[in-house]
Amino acid sequence: DQPQTQASPLVIAIQFDQPKIVAALINEQGRAVEEREIATPRRTTRGAAAEVTKMIVALAVSQSRARNHINAIGFSVSGLVDPPTGRVSIPGLKGWTRVALRQMIEEELNGAGIDVRVPPDEKRARAKYGDSAFPAMVINSRAAAMAAGEAWVGAARGKNNVVYLSIGEDIEAGIIVDRRVAPGAGGMAGAAGWFAPGENFKREFESRGCLTAEVAGGALKRRVVEGWDGRAKSMIGNLI
């Protein structure tokens, strides 16, 4: 008999946003092998952690996993991650201020009864894997995770230093330095929306941030409307 070749390892990626949570098995090429999605639970933080754990276990026992090992679990959260503690704060979600998300999920996984690192039909060697039932876990802000993704398989593939800038209703940046996420003091390195675009200070800067108030999604829409000449038969007029 020919010896069996070792299957390529997978990772589990979890996107944790206000409206929904998406979890996926990701292969070495950065492609999703299987994906699951739920609405973000809002009753308790512990309940949300329990639901995320169910998604992790479901992916770990899925047929798509085959005989691949799972080497890591990575989280992307639409909020702040405190570098020393890993605690998560998500604006707009009640109770989500400095939540020990990783610790709660680790506790839930230890109580789940399976080792998600190895295929369900493979017996784990305690000496090899240790006493925990999960691989390494990493939690980063959404923008930092996007920057890491671009550096892995995207537009910045192979680059050691990367800045990913997201412009939506807010402005945030993900920064990679020497192939590692640079969170900054208090996880605030990506708070690009607070950069000062000039010397003139406006009252609206106090609540939203200087750059956000000037060039984020809402500001761009306002500028378009303000620049409209009133003609109905124009591109802007058709949109309005």
JSON list of N, CA, C and O in Angstrom, two decimals, residues 198-232:
[
{"chain": "A", "resi": 198, "resn": "GLY", "atom": "N", "xyz": [-7.16, 69.24, 8.03]},
{"chain": "A", "resi": 198, "resn": "GLY", "atom": "CA", "xyz": [-6.70, 70.63, 7.88]},
{"chain": "A", "resi": 198, "resn": "GLY", "atom": "C", "xyz": [-6.69, 71.33, 9.22]},
{"chain": "A", "resi": 198, "resn": "GLY", "atom": "O", "xyz": [-6.88, 70.72, 10.28]},
{"chain": "A", "resi": 199, "resn": "GLU", "atom": "N", "xyz": [-6.49, 72.64, 9.18]},
{"chain": "A", "resi": 199, "resn": "GLU", "atom": "CA", "xyz": [-6.39, 73.42, 10.41]},
{"chain": "A", "resi": 199, "resn": "GLU", "atom": "C", "xyz": [-7.75, 73.84, 10.95]},
{"chain": "A", "resi": 199, "resn": "GLU", "atom": "O", "xyz": [-7.90, 74.11, 12.14]},
{"chain": "A", "resi": 200, "resn": "ASN", "atom": "N", "xyz": [-8.76, 73.94, 10.10]},
{"chain": "A", "resi": 200, "resn": "ASN", "atom": "CA", "xyz": [-10.08, 74.41, 10.53]},
{"chain": "A", "resi": 200, "resn": "ASN", "atom": "C", "xyz": [-10.84, 73.30, 11.23]},
{"chain": "A", "resi": 200, "resn": "ASN", "atom": "O", "xyz": [-11.02, 72.20, 10.69]},
{"chain": "A", "resi": 201, "resn": "PHE", "atom": "N", "xyz": [-11.30, 73.59, 12.44]},
{"chain": "A", "resi": 201, "resn": "PHE", "atom": "CA", "xyz": [-12.03, 72.60, 13.23]},
{"chain": "A", "resi": 201, "resn": "PHE", "atom": "C", "xyz": [-13.52, 72.90, 13.19]},
{"chain": "A", "resi": 201, "resn": "PHE", "atom": "O", "xyz": [-13.95, 74.03, 13.38]},
{"chain": "A", "resi": 202, "resn": "LYS", "atom": "N", "xyz": [-14.33, 71.84, 12.94]},
{"chain": "A", "resi": 202, "resn": "LYS", "atom": "CA", "xyz": [-15.78, 71.98, 12.89]},
{"chain": "A", "resi": 202, "resn": "LYS", "atom": "C", "xyz": [-16.40, 71.21, 14.05]},
{"chain": "A", "resi": 202, "resn": "LYS", "atom": "O", "xyz": [-15.86, 70.20, 14.50]},
{"chain": "A", "resi": 203, "resn": "ARG", "atom": "N", "xyz": [-17.55, 71.68, 14.51]},
{"chain": "A", "resi": 203, "resn": "ARG", "atom": "CA", "xyz": [-18.20, 71.06, 15.66]},
{"chain": "A", "resi": 203, "resn": "ARG", "atom": "C", "xyz": [-18.53, 69.59, 15.41]},
{"chain": "A", "resi": 203, "resn": "ARG", "atom": "O", "xyz": [-18.44, 68.76, 16.33]},
{"chain": "A", "resi": 204, "resn": "GLU", "atom": "N", "xyz": [-18.89, 69.24, 14.18]},
{"chain": "A", "resi": 204, "resn": "GLU", "atom": "CA", "xyz": [-19.27, 67.85, 13.90]},
{"chain": "A", "resi": 204, "resn": "GLU", "atom": "C", "xyz": [-18.09, 66.89, 14.03]},
{"chain": "A", "resi": 204, "resn": "GLU", "atom": "O", "xyz": [-18.27, 65.68, 14.15]},
{"chain": "A", "resi": 205, "resn": "PHE", "atom": "N", "xyz": [-16.85, 67.42, 14.01]},
{"chain": "A", "resi": 205, "resn": "PHE", "atom": "CA", "xyz": [-15.68, 66.57, 14.17]},
{"chain": "A", "resi": 205, "resn": "PHE", "atom": "C", "xyz": [-15.67, 65.89, 15.54]},
{"chain": "A", "resi": 205, "resn": "PHE", "atom": "O", "xyz": [-15.12, 64.80, 15.70]},
{"chain": "A", "resi": 206, "resn": "GLU", "atom": "N", "xyz": [-16.26, 66.52, 16.56]},
{"chain": "A", "resi": 206, "resn": "GLU", "atom": "CA", "xyz": [-16.20, 66.03, 17.92]},
{"chain": "A", "resi": 206, "resn": "GLU", "atom": "C", "xyz": [-16.85, 64.66, 18.08]},
{"chain": "A", "resi": 206, "resn": "GLU", "atom": "O", "xyz": [-16.39, 63.82, 18.85]},
{"chain": "A", "resi": 207, "resn": "SER", "atom": "N", "xyz": [-17.93, 64.42, 17.36]},
{"chain": "A", "resi": 207, "resn": "SER", "atom": "CA", "xyz": [-18.68, 63.17, 17.53]},
{"chain": "A", "resi": 207, "resn": "SER", "atom": "C", "xyz": [-18.31, 62.09, 16.52]},
{"chain": "A", "resi": 207, "resn": "SER", "atom": "O", "xyz": [-18.37, 60.91, 16.81]},
{"chain": "A", "resi": 208, "resn": "ARG", "atom": "N", "xyz": [-17.87, 62.49, 15.32]},
{"chain": "A", "resi": 208, "resn": "ARG", "atom": "CA", "xyz": [-17.65, 61.52, 14.25]},
{"chain": "A", "resi": 208, "resn": "ARG", "atom": "C", "xyz": [-16.20, 61.36, 13.86]},
{"chain": "A", "resi": 208, "resn": "ARG", "atom": "O", "xyz": [-15.81, 60.35, 13.27]},
{"chain": "A", "resi": 209, "resn": "GLY", "atom": "N", "xyz": [-15.37, 62.34, 14.16]},
{"chain": "A", "resi": 209, "resn": "GLY", "atom": "CA", "xyz": [-14.00, 62.31, 13.68]},
{"chain": "A", "resi": 209, "resn": "GLY", "atom": "C", "xyz": [-13.83, 63.25, 12.51]},
{"chain": "A", "resi": 209, "resn": "GLY", "atom": "O", "xyz": [-14.75, 63.42, 11.70]},
{"chain": "A", "resi": 210, "resn": "CYS", "atom": "N", "xyz": [-12.66, 63.84, 12.40]},
{"chain": "A", "resi": 210, "resn": "CYS", "atom": "CA", "xyz": [-12.43, 64.87, 11.39]},
{"chain": "A", "resi": 210, "resn": "CYS", "atom": "C", "xyz": [-12.54, 64.33, 9.97]},
{"chain": "A", "resi": 210, "resn": "CYS", "atom": "O", "xyz": [-13.34, 64.82, 9.15]},
{"chain": "A", "resi": 211, "resn": "LEU", "atom": "N", "xyz": [-11.74, 63.31, 9.66]},
{"chain": "A", "resi": 211, "resn": "LEU", "atom": "CA", "xyz": [-11.73, 62.78, 8.30]},
{"chain": "A", "resi": 211, "resn": "LEU", "atom": "C", "xyz": [-13.06, 62.10, 7.95]},
{"chain": "A", "resi": 211, "resn": "LEU", "atom": "O", "xyz": [-13.54, 62.21, 6.82]},
{"chain": "A", "resi": 212, "resn": "THR", "atom": "N", "xyz": [-13.66, 61.42, 8.92]},
{"chain": "A", "resi": 212, "resn": "THR", "atom": "CA", "xyz": [-14.96, 60.77, 8.68]},
{"chain": "A", "resi": 212, "resn": "THR", "atom": "C", "xyz": [-16.01, 61.79, 8.28]},
{"chain": "A", "resi": 212, "resn": "THR", "atom": "O", "xyz": [-16.79, 61.59, 7.34]},
{"chain": "A", "resi": 213, "resn": "ALA", "atom": "N", "xyz": [-16.05, 62.91, 9.00]},
{"chain": "A", "resi": 213, "resn": "ALA", "atom": "CA", "xyz": [-17.04, 63.94, 8.72]},
{"chain": "A", "resi": 213, "resn": "ALA", "atom": "C", "xyz": [-16.85, 64.58, 7.35]},
{"chain": "A", "resi": 213, "resn": "ALA", "atom": "O", "xyz": [-17.80, 65.07, 6.74]},
{"chain": "A", "resi": 214, "resn": "GLU", "atom": "N", "xyz": [-15.62, 64.53, 6.83]},
{"chain": "A", "resi": 214, "resn": "GLU", "atom": "CA", "xyz": [-15.33, 65.19, 5.56]},
{"chain": "A", "resi": 214, "resn": "GLU", "atom": "C", "xyz": [-15.44, 64.28, 4.34]},
{"chain": "A", "resi": 214, "resn": "GLU", "atom": "O", "xyz": [-15.90, 64.72, 3.29]},
{"chain": "A", "resi": 215, "resn": "VAL", "atom": "N", "xyz": [-15.05, 63.00, 4.48]},
{"chain": "A", "resi": 215, "resn": "VAL", "atom": "CA", "xyz": [-14.96, 62.18, 3.26]},
{"chain": "A", "resi": 215, "resn": "VAL", "atom": "C", "xyz": [-15.57, 60.78, 3.38]},
{"chain": "A", "resi": 215, "resn": "VAL", "atom": "O", "xyz": [-15.47, 59.99, 2.44]},
{"chain": "A", "resi": 216, "resn": "ALA", "atom": "N", "xyz": [-16.21, 60.44, 4.49]},
{"chain": "A", "resi": 216, "resn": "ALA", "atom": "CA", "xyz": [-16.88, 59.13, 4.60]},
{"chain": "A", "resi": 216, "resn": "ALA", "atom": "C", "xyz": [-18.14, 59.12, 3.74]},
{"chain": "A", "resi": 216, "resn": "ALA", "atom": "O", "xyz": [-18.50, 60.13, 3.11]},
{"chain": "A", "resi": 217, "resn": "GLY", "atom": "N", "xyz": [-18.83, 57.97, 3.73]},
{"chain": "A", "resi": 217, "resn": "GLY", "atom": "CA", "xyz": [-19.97, 57.81, 2.84]},
{"chain": "A", "resi": 217, "resn": "GLY", "atom": "C", "xyz": [-21.01, 58.90, 2.95]},
{"chain": "A", "resi": 217, "resn": "GLY", "atom": "O", "xyz": [-21.45, 59.46, 1.94]},
{"chain": "A", "resi": 218, "resn": "GLY", "atom": "N", "xyz": [-21.41, 59.22, 4.19]},
{"chain": "A", "resi": 218, "resn": "GLY", "atom": "CA", "xyz": [-22.42, 60.26, 4.38]},
{"chain": "A", "resi": 218, "resn": "GLY", "atom": "C", "xyz": [-21.97, 61.61, 3.88]},
{"chain": "A", "resi": 218, "resn": "GLY", "atom": "O", "xyz": [-22.75, 62.37, 3.27]},
{"chain": "A", "resi": 219, "resn": "ALA", "atom": "N", "xyz": [-20.69, 61.93, 4.10]},
{"chain": "A", "resi": 219, "resn": "ALA", "atom": "CA", "xyz": [-20.16, 63.22, 3.65]},
{"chain": "A", "resi": 219, "resn": "ALA", "atom": "C", "xyz": [-20.11, 63.29, 2.13]},
{"chain": "A", "resi": 219, "resn": "ALA", "atom": "O", "xyz": [-20.42, 64.34, 1.54]},
{"chain": "A", "resi": 220, "resn": "LEU", "atom": "N", "xyz": [-19.74, 62.21, 1.48]},
{"chain": "A", "resi": 220, "resn": "LEU", "atom": "CA", "xyz": [-19.69, 62.20, 0.02]},
{"chain": "A", "resi": 220, "resn": "LEU", "atom": "C", "xyz": [-21.08, 62.39, -0.59]},
{"chain": "A", "resi": 220, "resn": "LEU", "atom": "O", "xyz": [-21.26, 63.11, -1.58]},
{"chain": "A", "resi": 221, "resn": "LYS", "atom": "N", "xyz": [-22.08, 61.74, 0.02]},
{"chain": "A", "resi": 221, "resn": "LYS", "atom": "CA", "xyz": [-23.46, 61.90, -0.46]},
{"chain": "A", "resi": 221, "resn": "LYS", "atom": "C", "xyz": [-23.90, 63.35, -0.32]},
{"chain": "A", "resi": 221, "resn": "LYS", "atom": "O", "xyz": [-24.54, 63.92, -1.21]},
{"chain": "A", "resi": 222, "resn": "ARG", "atom": "N", "xyz": [-23.56, 63.94, 0.84]},
{"chain": "A", "resi": 222, "resn": "ARG", "atom": "CA", "xyz": [-23.93, 65.33, 1.07]},
{"chain": "A", "resi": 222, "resn": "ARG", "atom": "C", "xyz": [-23.27, 66.26, 0.06]},
{"chain": "A", "resi": 222, "resn": "ARG", "atom": "O", "xyz": [-23.89, 67.19, -0.47]},
{"chain": "A", "resi": 223, "resn": "ARG", "atom": "N", "xyz": [-22.02, 66.02, -0.25]},
{"chain": "A", "resi": 223, "resn": "ARG", "atom": "CA", "xyz": [-21.31, 66.86, -1.21]},
{"chain": "A", "resi": 223, "resn": "ARG", "atom": "C", "xyz": [-21.93, 66.75, -2.60]},
{"chain": "A", "resi": 223, "resn": "ARG", "atom": "O", "xyz": [-22.01, 67.74, -3.34]},
{"chain": "A", "resi": 224, "resn": "VAL", "atom": "N", "xyz": [-22.36, 65.55, -2.97]},
{"chain": "A", "resi": 224, "resn": "VAL", "atom": "CA", "xyz": [-23.00, 65.36, -4.28]},
{"chain": "A", "resi": 224, "resn": "VAL", "atom": "C", "xyz": [-24.29, 66.16, -4.36]},
{"chain": "A", "resi": 224, "resn": "VAL", "atom": "O", "xyz": [-24.56, 66.85, -5.34]},
{"chain": "A", "resi": 225, "resn": "VAL", "atom": "N", "xyz": [-25.11, 66.06, -3.32]},
{"chain": "A", "resi": 225, "resn": "VAL", "atom": "CA", "xyz": [-26.38, 66.79, -3.31]},
{"chain": "A", "resi": 225, "resn": "VAL", "atom": "C", "xyz": [-26.14, 68.29, -3.31]},
{"chain": "A", "resi": 225, "resn": "VAL", "atom": "O", "xyz": [-26.81, 69.05, -4.03]},
{"chain": "A", "resi": 226, "resn": "GLU", "atom": "N", "xyz": [-25.18, 68.74, -2.53]},
{"chain": "A", "resi": 226, "resn": "GLU", "atom": "CA", "xyz": [-24.88, 70.17, -2.48]},
{"chain": "A", "resi": 226, "resn": "GLU", "atom": "C", "xyz": [-24.38, 70.70, -3.82]},
{"chain": "A", "resi": 226, "resn": "GLU", "atom": "O", "xyz": [-24.60, 71.85, -4.18]},
{"chain": "A", "resi": 227, "resn": "GLY", "atom": "N", "xyz": [-23.70, 69.84, -4.59]},
{"chain": "A", "resi": 227, "resn": "GLY", "atom": "CA", "xyz": [-23.18, 70.26, -5.88]},
{"chain": "A", "resi": 227, "resn": "GLY", "atom": "C", "xyz": [-24.14, 70.10, -7.04]},
{"chain": "A", "resi": 227, "resn": "GLY", "atom": "O", "xyz": [-23.82, 70.47, -8.18]},
{"chain": "A", "resi": 228, "resn": "TRP", "atom": "N", "xyz": [-25.34, 69.57, -6.74]},
{"chain": "A", "resi": 228, "resn": "TRP", "atom": "CA", "xyz": [-26.34, 69.36, -7.79]},
{"chain": "A", "resi": 228, "resn": "TRP", "atom": "C", "xyz": [-26.89, 70.70, -8.24]},
{"chain": "A", "resi": 228, "resn": "TRP", "atom": "O", "xyz": [-27.24, 71.56, -7.43]},
{"chain": "A", "resi": 229, "resn": "ASP", "atom": "N", "xyz": [-27.00, 70.88, -9.56]},
{"chain": "A", "resi": 229, "resn": "ASP", "atom": "CA", "xyz": [-27.48, 72.15, -10.10]},
{"chain": "A", "resi": 229, "resn": "ASP", "atom": "C", "xyz": [-28.99, 72.23, -10.21]},
{"chain": "A", "resi": 229, "resn": "ASP", "atom": "O", "xyz": [-29.54, 73.21, -10.73]},
{"chain": "A", "resi": 230, "resn": "GLY", "atom": "N", "xyz": [-29.69, 71.19, -9.76]},
{"chain": "A", "resi": 230, "resn": "GLY", "atom": "CA", "xyz": [-31.15, 71.22, -9.75]},
{"chain": "A", "resi": 230, "resn": "GLY", "atom": "C", "xyz": [-31.80, 70.65, -10.99]},
{"chain": "A", "resi": 230, "resn": "GLY", "atom": "O", "xyz": [-33.03, 70.52, -11.04]},
{"chain": "A", "resi": 231, "resn": "ARG", "atom": "N", "xyz": [-31.04, 70.30, -11.99]},
{"chain": "A", "resi": 231, "resn": "ARG", "atom": "CA", "xyz": [-31.64, 69.76, -13.21]},
{"chain": "A", "resi": 231, "resn": "ARG", "atom": "C", "xyz": [-32.13, 68.33, -12.96]},
{"chain": "A", "resi": 231, "resn": "ARG", "atom": "O", "xyz": [-31.40, 67.49, -12.46]},
{"chain": "A", "resi": 232, "resn": "ALA", "atom": "N", "xyz": [-33.37, 68.11, -13.35]},
{"chain": "A", "resi": 232, "resn": "ALA", "atom": "CA", "xyz": [-33.93, 66.77, -13.17]},
{"chain": "A", "resi": 232, "resn": "ALA", "atom": "C", "xyz": [-33.32, 65.78, -14.14]},
{"chain": "A", "resi": 232, "resn": "ALA", "atom": "O", "xyz": [-33.10, 64.61, -13.81]}
]
